[in-house]
Tab-separated table of N, CA and C in Angstrom:
chain	number	residue	atom	x	y	z
A	1	LEU	N	-2.758	-20.620	-2.856
A	1	LEU	CA	-2.028	-21.519	-3.385
A	1	LEU	C	-2.383	-22.810	-2.879
A	2	ARG	N	-3.372	-23.202	-3.115
A	2	ARG	CA	-4.133	-24.741	-2.655
A	2	ARG	C	-3.931	-25.598	-3.715
A	3	ASP	N	-3.730	-25.205	-5.058
A	3	ASP	CA	-3.103	-25.911	-6.392
A	3	ASP	C	-1.966	-26.718	-6.043
A	4	PRO	N	-2.520	-28.515	-5.678
A	4	PRO	CA	-0.828	-28.959	-5.692
A	4	PRO	C	0.243	-28.595	-6.889
A	5	GLU	N	-0.267	-28.603	-7.813
A	5	GLU	CA	0.414	-28.535	-8.844
A	5	GLU	C	1.476	-27.182	-8.938
A	6	THR	N	0.723	-26.423	-8.281
A	6	THR	CA	1.507	-24.969	-8.255
A	6	THR	C	2.456	-24.677	-7.123
A	7	VAL	N	1.917	-25.622	-6.026
A	7	VAL	CA	2.415	-25.730	-4.855
A	7	VAL	C	3.876	-26.691	-5.244
A	8	SER	N	3.887	-27.319	-5.898
A	8	SER	CA	4.483	-28.494	-6.194
A	8	SER	C	5.682	-27.534	-7.472
A	9	ALA	N	5.344	-27.096	-8.284
A	9	ALA	CA	6.473	-26.030	-9.000
A	9	ALA	C	7.263	-25.135	-8.253
A	10	ILE	N	6.561	-24.080	-7.278
A	10	ILE	CA	7.145	-23.478	-6.583
A	10	ILE	C	8.383	-24.312	-5.605
A	11	PHE	N	7.649	-25.520	-5.544
A	11	PHE	CA	8.693	-26.166	-4.181
A	11	PHE	C	9.728	-26.788	-5.225
A	12	ALA	N	9.782	-26.703	-6.523
A	12	ALA	CA	10.395	-27.473	-7.239
A	12	ALA	C	11.592	-26.665	-7.663
A	13	ARG	N	11.225	-25.294	-7.694
A	13	ARG	CA	12.023	-24.321	-8.446
A	13	ARG	C	12.867	-23.798	-7.132
A	14	PHE	N	12.461	-23.701	-5.689
A	14	PHE	CA	13.185	-23.368	-4.794
A	14	PHE	C	14.584	-24.343	-4.512
A	15	GLN	N	13.759	-25.817	-4.773
A	15	GLN	CA	14.948	-26.960	-4.547
A	15	GLN	C	16.006	-26.527	-5.565
A	16	GLU	N	15.573	-26.148	-6.994
A	16	GLU	CA	16.884	-26.152	-7.744
A	16	GLU	C	17.750	-24.473	-7.268
A	17	ASP	N	16.927	-23.876	-6.831
A	17	ASP	CA	17.545	-22.905	-6.606
A	17	ASP	C	17.214	-21.738	-5.486
A	18	PRO	N	17.536	-22.474	-4.322
A	18	PRO	CA	16.889	-21.723	-3.324
A	18	PRO	C	17.485	-20.053	-3.025
A	19	VAL	N	18.563	-19.847	-3.016
A	19	VAL	CA	19.509	-18.240	-3.188
A	19	VAL	C	18.794	-17.514	-4.179
A	20	GLY	N	18.523	-18.054	-5.309
A	20	GLY	CA	17.687	-16.902	-6.415
A	20	GLY	C	16.486	-16.763	-5.539
A	21	LEU	N	15.717	-17.511	-5.844
A	21	LEU	CA	14.538	-17.023	-5.322
A	21	LEU	C	14.236	-16.280	-3.907
A	22	THR	N	14.986	-16.839	-3.105
A	22	THR	CA	15.135	-15.766	-1.719
A	22	THR	C	15.219	-14.375	-1.973
A	23	LEU	N	16.829	-14.230	-2.230
A	23	LEU	CA	17.284	-13.044	-2.667
A	23	LEU	C	16.126	-12.132	-3.409
A	24	THR	N	14.914	-13.008	-4.543
A	24	THR	CA	14.283	-11.533	-5.524
A	24	THR	C	13.268	-11.732	-4.282
A	25	ALA	N	12.821	-12.595	-4.087
A	25	ALA	CA	11.604	-12.317	-2.399
A	25	ALA	C	12.305	-11.160	-1.862
A	26	ARG	N	13.533	-10.956	-0.997
A	26	ARG	CA	13.565	-10.038	-0.269
A	26	ARG	C	14.007	-8.984	-0.946
A	27	ALA	N	14.530	-9.088	-2.282
A	27	ALA	CA	14.981	-7.277	-2.743
A	27	ALA	C	13.337	-6.768	-3.635
A	28	THR	N	12.261	-7.880	-3.506
A	28	THR	CA	11.043	-7.162	-4.258
A	28	THR	C	10.506	-6.428	-2.528
A	29	ALA	N	10.682	-7.116	-1.322
A	29	ALA	CA	9.846	-6.523	-0.469
A	29	ALA	C	10.748	-5.524	0.234
A	30	LEU	N	12.026	-5.268	0.009
A	30	LEU	CA	12.928	-4.121	0.387
A	30	LEU	C	12.572	-2.874	-0.610
A	31	ALA	N	12.490	-3.370	-1.883
A	31	ALA	CA	11.885	-2.178	-2.805
A	31	ALA	C	10.909	-1.842	-2.703
A	32	LEU	N	9.560	-2.222	-2.380
A	32	LEU	CA	8.454	-2.029	-2.065
A	32	LEU	C	8.389	-0.745	-0.815
A	33	SER	N	8.968	-1.863	0.271
A	33	SER	CA	8.921	-0.605	1.356
A	33	SER	C	9.645	0.547	1.252
A	34	LEU	N	10.404	0.792	0.241
A	34	LEU	CA	11.557	1.966	0.109
A	34	LEU	C	10.178	3.037	-0.416
A	35	ILE	N	8.982	2.510	-0.513
A	35	ILE	CA	7.773	3.935	-0.821
A	35	ILE	C	7.022	4.235	0.146
A	36	ALA	N	7.616	3.918	1.394
A	36	ALA	CA	7.432	4.597	2.618
A	36	ALA	C	7.887	5.787	2.755
A	37	PHE	N	9.152	6.237	2.210
A	37	PHE	CA	10.305	7.099	2.607
A	37	PHE	C	9.825	8.124	1.943
A	38	PRO	N	9.576	8.559	0.706
A	38	PRO	CA	9.080	9.424	0.456
A	38	PRO	C	7.583	9.961	0.731
A	39	ALA	N	7.122	8.922	0.850
A	39	ALA	CA	5.659	9.111	1.453
A	39	ALA	C	5.368	9.776	2.605
A	40	VAL	N	6.405	9.559	3.741
A	40	VAL	CA	6.076	10.029	5.003
A	40	VAL	C	6.676	11.249	4.730
A	41	TYR	N	7.416	11.730	4.153
A	41	TYR	CA	8.609	12.791	3.873
A	41	TYR	C	7.363	14.011	3.437
A	42	PHE	N	6.634	14.029	2.633
A	42	PHE	CA	5.752	14.074	2.004
A	42	PHE	C	4.816	14.990	2.580
A	43	MET	N	4.474	13.490	3.236
A	43	MET	CA	3.286	13.842	4.038
A	43	MET	C	3.387	14.786	5.495
A	44	ALA	N	4.642	14.262	5.897
A	44	ALA	CA	4.853	15.288	6.967
A	44	ALA	C	5.169	16.756	6.697
A	45	ARG	N	5.769	17.024	5.653
A	45	ARG	CA	6.046	18.187	4.950
A	45	ARG	C	4.934	19.267	4.810
A	46	ARG	N	3.753	18.193	4.344
A	46	ARG	CA	2.404	19.186	4.548
A	46	ARG	C	1.762	19.365	5.108
A	47	LEU	N	1.800	18.309	6.581
A	47	LEU	CA	1.116	18.349	7.848
A	47	LEU	C	1.780	19.589	8.553
A	48	TRP	N	3.283	19.561	8.709
A	48	TRP	CA	4.201	20.169	9.858
A	48	TRP	C	5.443	21.517	9.404
A	49	GLY	N	6.034	20.683	8.039
A	49	GLY	CA	7.284	21.296	7.397
A	49	GLY	C	8.210	20.698	7.209
A	50	ARG	N	9.166	21.428	7.122
A	50	ARG	CA	10.613	20.561	6.174
A	50	ARG	C	11.024	19.972	7.321
A	51	ARG	N	11.741	20.864	8.517
A	51	ARG	CA	12.483	20.290	9.491
A	51	ARG	C	11.452	18.595	9.997
A	52	GLU	N	10.344	18.793	10.446
A	52	GLU	CA	9.720	18.003	11.110
A	52	GLU	C	9.257	16.829	9.958
A	53	ALA	N	9.162	16.755	8.660
A	53	ALA	CA	9.643	16.442	7.854
A	53	ALA	C	10.803	15.222	7.891
A	54	SER	N	11.824	15.713	8.075
A	54	SER	CA	13.039	15.349	8.204
A	54	SER	C	13.296	14.386	9.014
A	55	LEU	N	12.931	14.954	10.454
A	55	LEU	CA	12.727	14.377	11.267
A	55	LEU	C	11.837	12.812	11.233
A	56	ALA	N	10.952	12.964	10.494
A	56	ALA	CA	9.583	11.551	10.692
A	56	ALA	C	10.279	10.672	9.825
A	57	VAL	N	11.336	11.134	8.755
A	57	VAL	CA	11.877	9.865	7.595
A	57	VAL	C	13.234	9.514	8.388
A	58	THR	N	13.714	10.063	9.199
A	58	THR	CA	15.055	9.765	10.350
A	58	THR	C	14.306	8.933	11.054
A	59	LEU	N	13.520	9.284	11.712
A	59	LEU	CA	12.674	7.979	12.324
A	59	LEU	C	12.289	6.864	11.830
A	60	LEU	N	11.808	6.860	10.907
A	60	LEU	CA	11.369	5.861	10.300
A	60	LEU	C	12.311	5.066	9.687
A	61	ALA	N	13.688	5.624	9.340
A	61	ALA	CA	14.993	5.135	8.774
A	61	ALA	C	15.217	4.108	9.614
A	62	LEU	N	15.388	4.587	11.129
A	62	LEU	CA	16.203	4.217	12.636
A	62	LEU	C	15.153	3.235	13.173
A	63	SER	N	13.653	2.950	12.915
A	63	SER	CA	13.262	2.114	13.158
A	63	SER	C	13.351	0.478	12.958
A	64	PRO	N	13.923	0.313	14.297
A	64	PRO	CA	14.400	-1.090	14.287
A	64	PRO	C	13.070	-2.385	13.157
A	65	LEU	N	11.826	-1.928	13.722
A	65	LEU	CA	10.380	-2.681	13.256
A	65	LEU	C	10.664	-2.756	11.543
A	66	HIS	N	10.872	-1.392	11.250
A	66	HIS	CA	10.558	-1.140	9.623
A	66	HIS	C	12.091	-1.901	9.227
A	67	LEU	N	12.861	-2.017	9.533
A	67	LEU	CA	14.180	-2.184	9.239
A	67	LEU	C	13.809	-3.568	8.869
A	68	ASP	N	13.486	-4.054	10.140
A	68	ASP	CA	13.631	-5.866	10.215
A	68	ASP	C	12.603	-6.115	9.120
A	69	LEU	N	11.568	-5.853	9.080
A	69	LEU	CA	10.507	-6.344	8.184
A	69	LEU	C	10.684	-5.717	6.737
A	70	SER	N	11.867	-4.901	6.247
A	70	SER	CA	12.328	-4.463	5.336
A	70	SER	C	13.105	-5.675	4.757
A	71	ARG	N	13.677	-6.451	5.229
A	71	ARG	CA	14.964	-7.278	4.776
A	71	ARG	C	14.326	-8.168	4.566
A	72	VAL	N	13.251	-8.839	4.975
A	72	VAL	CA	13.166	-9.956	4.805
A	72	VAL	C	11.921	-10.358	3.825
A	73	ALA	N	11.132	-11.461	2.960
A	73	ALA	CA	10.523	-11.689	2.763
A	73	ALA	C	8.993	-11.755	3.072
A	74	ARG	N	8.659	-10.486	3.801
A	74	ARG	CA	7.059	-10.408	4.121
A	74	ARG	C	6.347	-9.318	3.481
A	75	VAL	N	5.039	-9.269	4.075
A	75	VAL	CA	4.026	-8.040	3.397
A	75	VAL	C	3.963	-7.235	4.290
A	76	ASP	N	4.412	-7.459	5.440
A	76	ASP	CA	4.294	-5.690	6.359
A	76	ASP	C	4.780	-4.739	5.718
A	77	ALA	N	6.154	-5.042	5.616
A	77	ALA	CA	6.562	-3.181	5.181
A	77	ALA	C	6.028	-2.570	3.649
A	78	PRO	N	6.162	-3.361	3.079
A	78	PRO	CA	5.094	-2.919	1.892
A	78	PRO	C	3.711	-2.623	1.991
A	79	CYS	N	3.172	-3.308	2.587
A	79	CYS	CA	1.764	-2.858	3.105
A	79	CYS	C	1.701	-1.688	4.032
A	80	ALA	N	2.869	-1.565	4.674
A	80	ALA	CA	2.791	0.167	5.801
A	80	ALA	C	3.327	0.737	4.399
A	81	ALA	N	3.939	0.876	4.281
A	81	ALA	CA	4.391	1.847	2.618
A	81	ALA	C	3.060	2.046	1.740
A	82	PHE	N	2.194	1.252	1.299
A	82	PHE	CA	0.638	1.546	0.475
A	82	PHE	C	0.077	2.557	1.247
A	83	THR	N	-0.169	2.005	2.385
A	83	THR	CA	-0.946	2.450	3.411
A	83	THR	C	-0.526	3.938	3.697
A	84	ILE	N	0.424	4.022	3.873
A	84	ILE	CA	1.309	5.321	4.172
A	84	ILE	C	1.057	6.253	2.621
A	85	ALA	N	1.261	6.017	1.411
A	85	ALA	CA	1.272	6.566	0.404
A	85	ALA	C	-0.189	6.838	-0.066
A	86	ALA	N	-0.804	5.574	0.538
A	86	ALA	CA	-2.630	6.145	0.519
A	86	ALA	C	-3.061	7.096	1.098
A	87	MET	N	-2.449	7.461	2.434
A	87	MET	CA	-2.719	8.705	3.114
A	87	MET	C	-2.330	9.999	2.619
A	88	TRP	N	-0.889	10.074	2.195
A	88	TRP	CA	-0.565	11.020	1.460
A	88	TRP	C	-1.337	11.749	0.285
A	89	LEU	N	-1.380	10.595	-0.222
A	89	LEU	CA	-2.167	10.664	-1.370
A	89	LEU	C	-3.795	11.388	-1.802
A	90	ALA	N	-4.341	10.881	-0.431
A	90	ALA	CA	-5.325	11.279	0.150
A	90	ALA	C	-5.536	13.063	0.481
A	91	LEU	N	-4.309	13.269	0.999
A	91	LEU	CA	-4.098	14.750	1.397
A	91	LEU	C	-3.947	15.808	0.543
A	92	ARG	N	-3.322	14.806	-0.805
A	92	ARG	CA	-2.780	16.038	-2.072
A	92	ARG	C	-4.413	15.762	-2.521
A	93	TYR	N	-5.074	14.660	-2.602
A	93	TYR	CA	-6.325	14.960	-3.172
A	93	TYR	C	-7.293	16.351	-2.661
A	94	LEU	N	-7.512	15.979	-1.312
A	94	LEU	CA	-7.781	17.129	-0.684
A	94	LEU	C	-7.407	18.686	-1.353
A	95	ASP	N	-6.056	18.844	-0.931
A	95	ASP	CA	-5.461	20.101	-1.384
A	95	ASP	C	-5.637	20.399	-2.653
A	96	ALA	N	-6.132	19.589	-3.838
A	96	ALA	CA	-6.360	20.018	-5.157
A	96	ALA	C	-6.711	18.516	-5.897
A	97	PRO	N	-8.398	18.675	-5.726
A	97	PRO	CA	-8.907	17.413	-6.370
A	97	PRO	C	-8.651	17.183	-7.923
A	98	SER	N	-8.292	16.185	-8.228
A	98	SER	CA	-7.861	15.750	-9.874
A	98	SER	C	-8.130	14.190	-10.323
A	99	ARG	N	-8.233	13.932	-10.963
A	99	ARG	CA	-8.466	12.558	-11.417
A	99	ARG	C	-7.660	11.748	-11.226
A	100	SER	N	-6.607	11.924	-11.387
A	100	SER	CA	-4.891	11.337	-11.680
A	100	SER	C	-4.983	11.037	-10.181
A	101	ARG	N	-5.123	12.101	-9.073
A	101	ARG	CA	-5.061	11.650	-7.616
A	101	ARG	C	-6.184	11.110	-7.090
A	102	PHE	N	-7.449	10.968	-7.592
A	102	PHE	CA	-7.972	9.770	-6.863
A	102	PHE	C	-7.820	8.849	-7.232
A	103	ALA	N	-7.462	8.360	-8.660
A	103	ALA	CA	-6.936	6.901	-8.972
A	103	ALA	C	-5.610	6.736	-8.262
A	104	LEU	N	-4.767	7.157	-8.022
A	104	LEU	CA	-3.616	7.124	-7.379
A	104	LEU	C	-4.074	6.611	-6.000
A	105	MET	N	-4.901	7.326	-5.352
A	105	MET	CA	-5.062	7.120	-4.268
A	105	MET	C	-6.119	5.843	-3.771
A	106	GLY	N	-6.720	5.176	-4.960
A	106	GLY	CA	-7.621	4.162	-4.835
A	106	GLY	C	-6.712	3.028	-4.869
A	107	ILE	N	-5.833	3.500	-6.028
A	107	ILE	CA	-4.857	2.132	-6.744
A	107	ILE	C	-3.742	1.697	-5.265
A	108	THR	N	-3.591	3.140	-4.789
A	108	THR	CA	-2.177	2.284	-3.041
A	108	THR	C	-3.710	1.823	-2.310
A	109	ALA	N	-4.166	2.298	-2.090
A	109	ALA	CA	-5.115	1.708	-1.211
A	109	ALA	C	-5.983	-0.178	-1.123
A	110	GLY	N	-5.817	0.059	-2.387
A	110	GLY	CA	-6.201	-1.571	-2.655
A	110	GLY	C	-5.060	-2.576	-2.891
A	111	ALA	N	-3.948	-1.439	-3.222
A	111	ALA	CA	-2.530	-2.657	-3.032
A	111	ALA	C	-2.306	-2.493	-1.836
A	112	ALA	N	-2.472	-1.796	-0.670
A	112	ALA	CA	-2.389	-2.134	0.714
A	112	ALA	C	-2.664	-3.323	0.931
A	113	ALA	N	-4.272	-3.497	0.885
A	113	ALA	CA	-4.698	-4.333	1.489
A	113	ALA	C	-4.792	-5.785	0.367
A	114	ALA	N	-3.981	-5.599	-0.521
A	114	ALA	CA	-3.795	-6.135	-1.137
A	114	ALA	C	-2.490	-7.032	-0.859
A	115	PHE	N	-1.697	-6.647	-0.301
A	115	PHE	CA	-0.537	-7.050	0.843
A	115	PHE	C	-0.662	-8.201	1.801
A	116	LYS	N	-1.517	-6.919	2.527
A	116	LYS	CA	-1.973	-7.751	4.029
A	116	LYS	C	-3.394	-7.113	4.377
A	117	GLU	N	-4.183	-8.068	4.405
A	117	GLU	CA	-5.465	-7.690	4.781
A	117	GLU	C	-6.041	-6.481	5.446
A	118	TYR	N	-5.082	-6.156	6.572
A	118	TYR	CA	-5.439	-4.831	7.517
A	118	TYR	C	-4.979	-3.675	6.379
A	119	GLY	N	-4.343	-3.966	5.646
A	119	GLY	CA	-3.851	-2.823	4.932
A	119	GLY	C	-5.485	-1.962	4.194
A	120	GLY	N	-5.848	-2.663	4.070
A	120	GLY	CA	-7.518	-2.448	4.248
A	120	GLY	C	-8.384	-1.644	5.012
A	121	GLY	N	-7.939	-1.624	5.507
A	121	GLY	CA	-8.162	-0.611	6.840
A	121	GLY	C	-8.542	1.020	6.613
A	122	ILE	N	-7.736	1.231	5.411
A	122	ILE	CA	-7.549	2.531	5.195
A	122	ILE	C	-8.322	3.210	4.284
A	123	VAL	N	-9.109	2.379	3.727
A	123	VAL	CA	-9.858	2.364	2.676
A	123	VAL	C	-11.261	3.468	3.138
A	124	LEU	N	-11.698	3.017	4.663
A	124	LEU	CA	-12.974	3.626	5.028
A	124	LEU	C	-12.565	4.776	5.209
A	125	PRO	N	-11.309	4.954	6.232
A	125	PRO	CA	-10.970	6.563	6.809
A	125	PRO	C	-10.919	7.382	5.633
A	126	ILE	N	-10.224	7.018	4.403
A	126	ILE	CA	-10.137	7.806	3.149
A	126	ILE	C	-11.397	8.301	2.827
A	127	MET	N	-12.522	7.107	2.632
A	127	MET	CA	-14.004	7.526	2.077
A	127	MET	C	-14.258	8.418	3.169
A	128	LEU	N	-14.341	8.226	4.436
A	128	LEU	CA	-14.778	9.388	4.957
A	128	LEU	C	-14.218	10.676	5.482
A	129	LEU	N	-12.896	10.827	4.909
A	129	LEU	CA	-12.252	11.851	4.951
A	129	LEU	C	-12.796	12.824	3.773
A	130	VAL	N	-13.309	12.245	2.187
A	130	VAL	CA	-13.716	13.035	1.159
A	130	VAL	C	-14.838	13.099	1.266
A	131	MET	N	-15.114	12.538	1.551
A	131	MET	CA	-17.107	12.751	2.434
A	131	MET	C	-17.212	14.036	3.085
A	132	THR	N	-16.495	14.146	4.175
A	132	THR	CA	-16.418	14.881	5.167
A	132	THR	C	-15.674	16.552	4.708
A	133	ALA	N	-15.146	16.337	3.844
A	133	ALA	CA	-13.801	17.304	3.757
A	133	ALA	C	-14.220	17.988	2.572
A	134	ARG	N	-15.045	17.638	1.485
A	134	ARG	CA	-15.684	17.791	0.179
A	134	ARG	C	-17.209	18.670	0.657
A	135	SER	N	-17.126	19.411	0.613
A	135	SER	CA	-18.575	20.324	0.376
A	135	SER	C	-19.668	20.194	-1.237
A	136	SER	N	-18.974	19.129	-2.173
A	136	SER	CA	-19.638	18.849	-3.130
A	136	SER	C	-20.893	17.777	-3.084
A	137	ARG	N	-21.888	18.585	-3.881
A	137	ARG	CA	-22.894	17.340	-3.716
A	137	ARG	C	-22.735	16.014	-4.307
A	138	HIS	N	-21.918	15.539	-4.679
A	138	HIS	CA	-21.468	14.513	-5.219
A	138	HIS	C	-20.352	13.432	-4.191
A	139	ARG	N	-20.231	14.072	-3.309
A	139	ARG	CA	-19.505	13.870	-2.455
A	139	ARG	C	-19.564	11.905	-1.672
A	140	PHE	N	-20.716	11.821	-1.632
A	140	PHE	CA	-21.202	10.168	-1.326
A	140	PHE	C	-20.828	9.521	-2.674
A	141	VAL	N	-20.945	10.029	-4.000
A	141	VAL	CA	-20.590	9.373	-5.339
A	141	VAL	C	-19.032	8.957	-5.018
A	142	ILE	N	-18.397	10.111	-4.994
A	142	ILE	CA	-17.142	9.916	-4.670
A	142	ILE	C	-16.148	9.343	-4.215
A	143	ALA	N	-16.767	9.294	-2.491
A	143	ALA	CA	-16.373	8.290	-1.746
A	143	ALA	C	-16.736	6.739	-2.163
A	144	ALA	N	-17.708	6.510	-2.721
A	144	ALA	CA	-18.031	5.114	-3.127
A	144	ALA	C	-17.145	4.712	-4.409
A	145	ALA	N	-17.090	5.757	-5.463
A	145	ALA	CA	-15.961	5.241	-6.649
A	145	ALA	C	-14.782	5.163	-5.457
A	146	HIS	N	-14.212	5.928	-4.764
A	146	HIS	CA	-12.861	5.341	-4.291
A	146	HIS	C	-13.054	3.979	-3.437
A	147	GLY	N	-13.786	3.389	-3.241
A	147	GLY	CA	-13.973	2.119	-2.645
A	147	GLY	C	-14.132	1.144	-3.698
A	148	ALA	N	-14.744	1.356	-4.717
A	148	ALA	CA	-14.759	0.630	-5.967
A	148	ALA	C	-13.303	0.762	-6.462
A	149	LEU	N	-13.046	1.922	-6.765
A	149	LEU	CA	-11.305	1.740	-7.152
A	149	LEU	C	-10.416	0.725	-6.283
A	150	ALA	N	-10.661	0.645	-5.008
A	150	ALA	CA	-9.630	0.214	-4.400
A	150	ALA	C	-10.042	-1.123	-4.228
A	151	LEU	N	-11.098	-1.728	-4.316
A	151	LEU	CA	-11.505	-3.509	-4.493
A	151	LEU	C	-11.042	-3.484	-6.093
A	152	LEU	N	-11.070	-3.019	-6.922
A	152	LEU	CA	-10.475	-3.330	-8.100
A	152	LEU	C	-9.001	-3.195	-7.944
A	153	SER	N	-8.848	-2.245	-7.136
A	153	SER	CA	-6.792	-2.680	-7.188
A	153	SER	C	-6.395	-3.688	-6.317
A	154	PHE	N	-7.275	-4.191	-5.175
A	154	PHE	CA	-7.118	-5.274	-4.572
A	154	PHE	C	-7.127	-6.352	-4.901
A	155	VAL	N	-8.332	-6.573	-6.156
A	155	VAL	CA	-8.113	-7.519	-6.999
A	155	VAL	C	-7.174	-7.869	-8.280
A	156	ALA	N	-6.448	-6.759	-8.541
A	156	ALA	CA	-5.615	-6.495	-9.410
A	156	ALA	C	-4.545	-6.736	-9.196
A	157	PHE	N	-4.053	-6.655	-7.759
A	157	PHE	CA	-2.486	-6.557	-7.118
A	157	PHE	C	-3.332	-8.092	-6.363
A	158	PHE	N	-3.968	-8.999	-6.304
A	158	PHE	CA	-4.040	-10.229	-5.638
A	158	PHE	C	-5.484	-11.261	-6.199
A	159	PRO	N	-5.063	-11.349	-7.479
A	159	PRO	CA	-6.067	-12.386	-8.494
A	159	PRO	C	-6.424	-13.411	-8.040
A	160	PHE	N	-5.470	-14.127	-7.012
A	160	PHE	CA	-5.451	-15.657	-6.318
A	160	PHE	C	-7.108	-15.548	-5.364
A	161	MET	N	-7.029	-14.500	-5.197
A	161	MET	CA	-8.393	-14.325	-3.844
A	161	MET	C	-9.447	-14.643	-4.566
A	162	LEU	N	-9.683	-14.625	-5.958
A	162	LEU	CA	-11.002	-14.654	-6.536
A	162	LEU	C	-10.988	-16.494	-6.944
A	163	LEU	N	-9.455	-16.972	-7.437
A	163	LEU	CA	-9.479	-17.962	-8.207
A	163	LEU	C	-9.982	-19.145	-7.029
A	164	GLU	N	-9.347	-18.693	-5.370
A	164	GLU	CA	-9.585	-19.359	-4.342
A	164	GLU	C	-10.833	-19.431	-3.505
A	165	TYR	N	-11.574	-18.126	-3.946
A	165	TYR	CA	-12.380	-17.968	-2.871
A	165	TYR	C	-13.717	-18.798	-2.876
A	166	GLY	N	-13.885	-19.668	-3.712
A	166	GLY	CA	-14.736	-20.749	-3.992
A	166	GLY	C	-14.296	-22.237	-3.425
A	167	GLU	N	-13.165	-22.078	-3.207
A	167	GLU	CA	-12.692	-23.589	-2.631
A	167	GLU	C	-13.035	-23.757	-1.159
């Protein structure tokens, strides 16, 4: 957001209606952070069982850090939610590989990186997981395709990175 006109437009909009803009940003962050709950439940259920999954979701719901970051207009909770969702989708892909699971796995990993750069840290472990868990002779191609799909998803969720990269 280095363009002075864009910054001026956002500031003018905030001056007109600070409550509406703030509530919209906070509601969006909250809605995106809610993705973490089903992802944690299904991932824990797949790994350990129903009781443990219920406990995991309860611990997430009672986590002061998650609650605090979910109620304000910050990118941390949505980044964590998409990171957890990418891990769960990677497990689902390993259980039964399909194109749709592969695509969702890459899209969520790219979205995690777009919300906050450290969310991109999930891309490499998923690539390694796919390479080591699959005995296919195409496992390197599949891992590279996951990385490319995550990169495309990152650019789709964060197109301003391309616009401001050269400045």
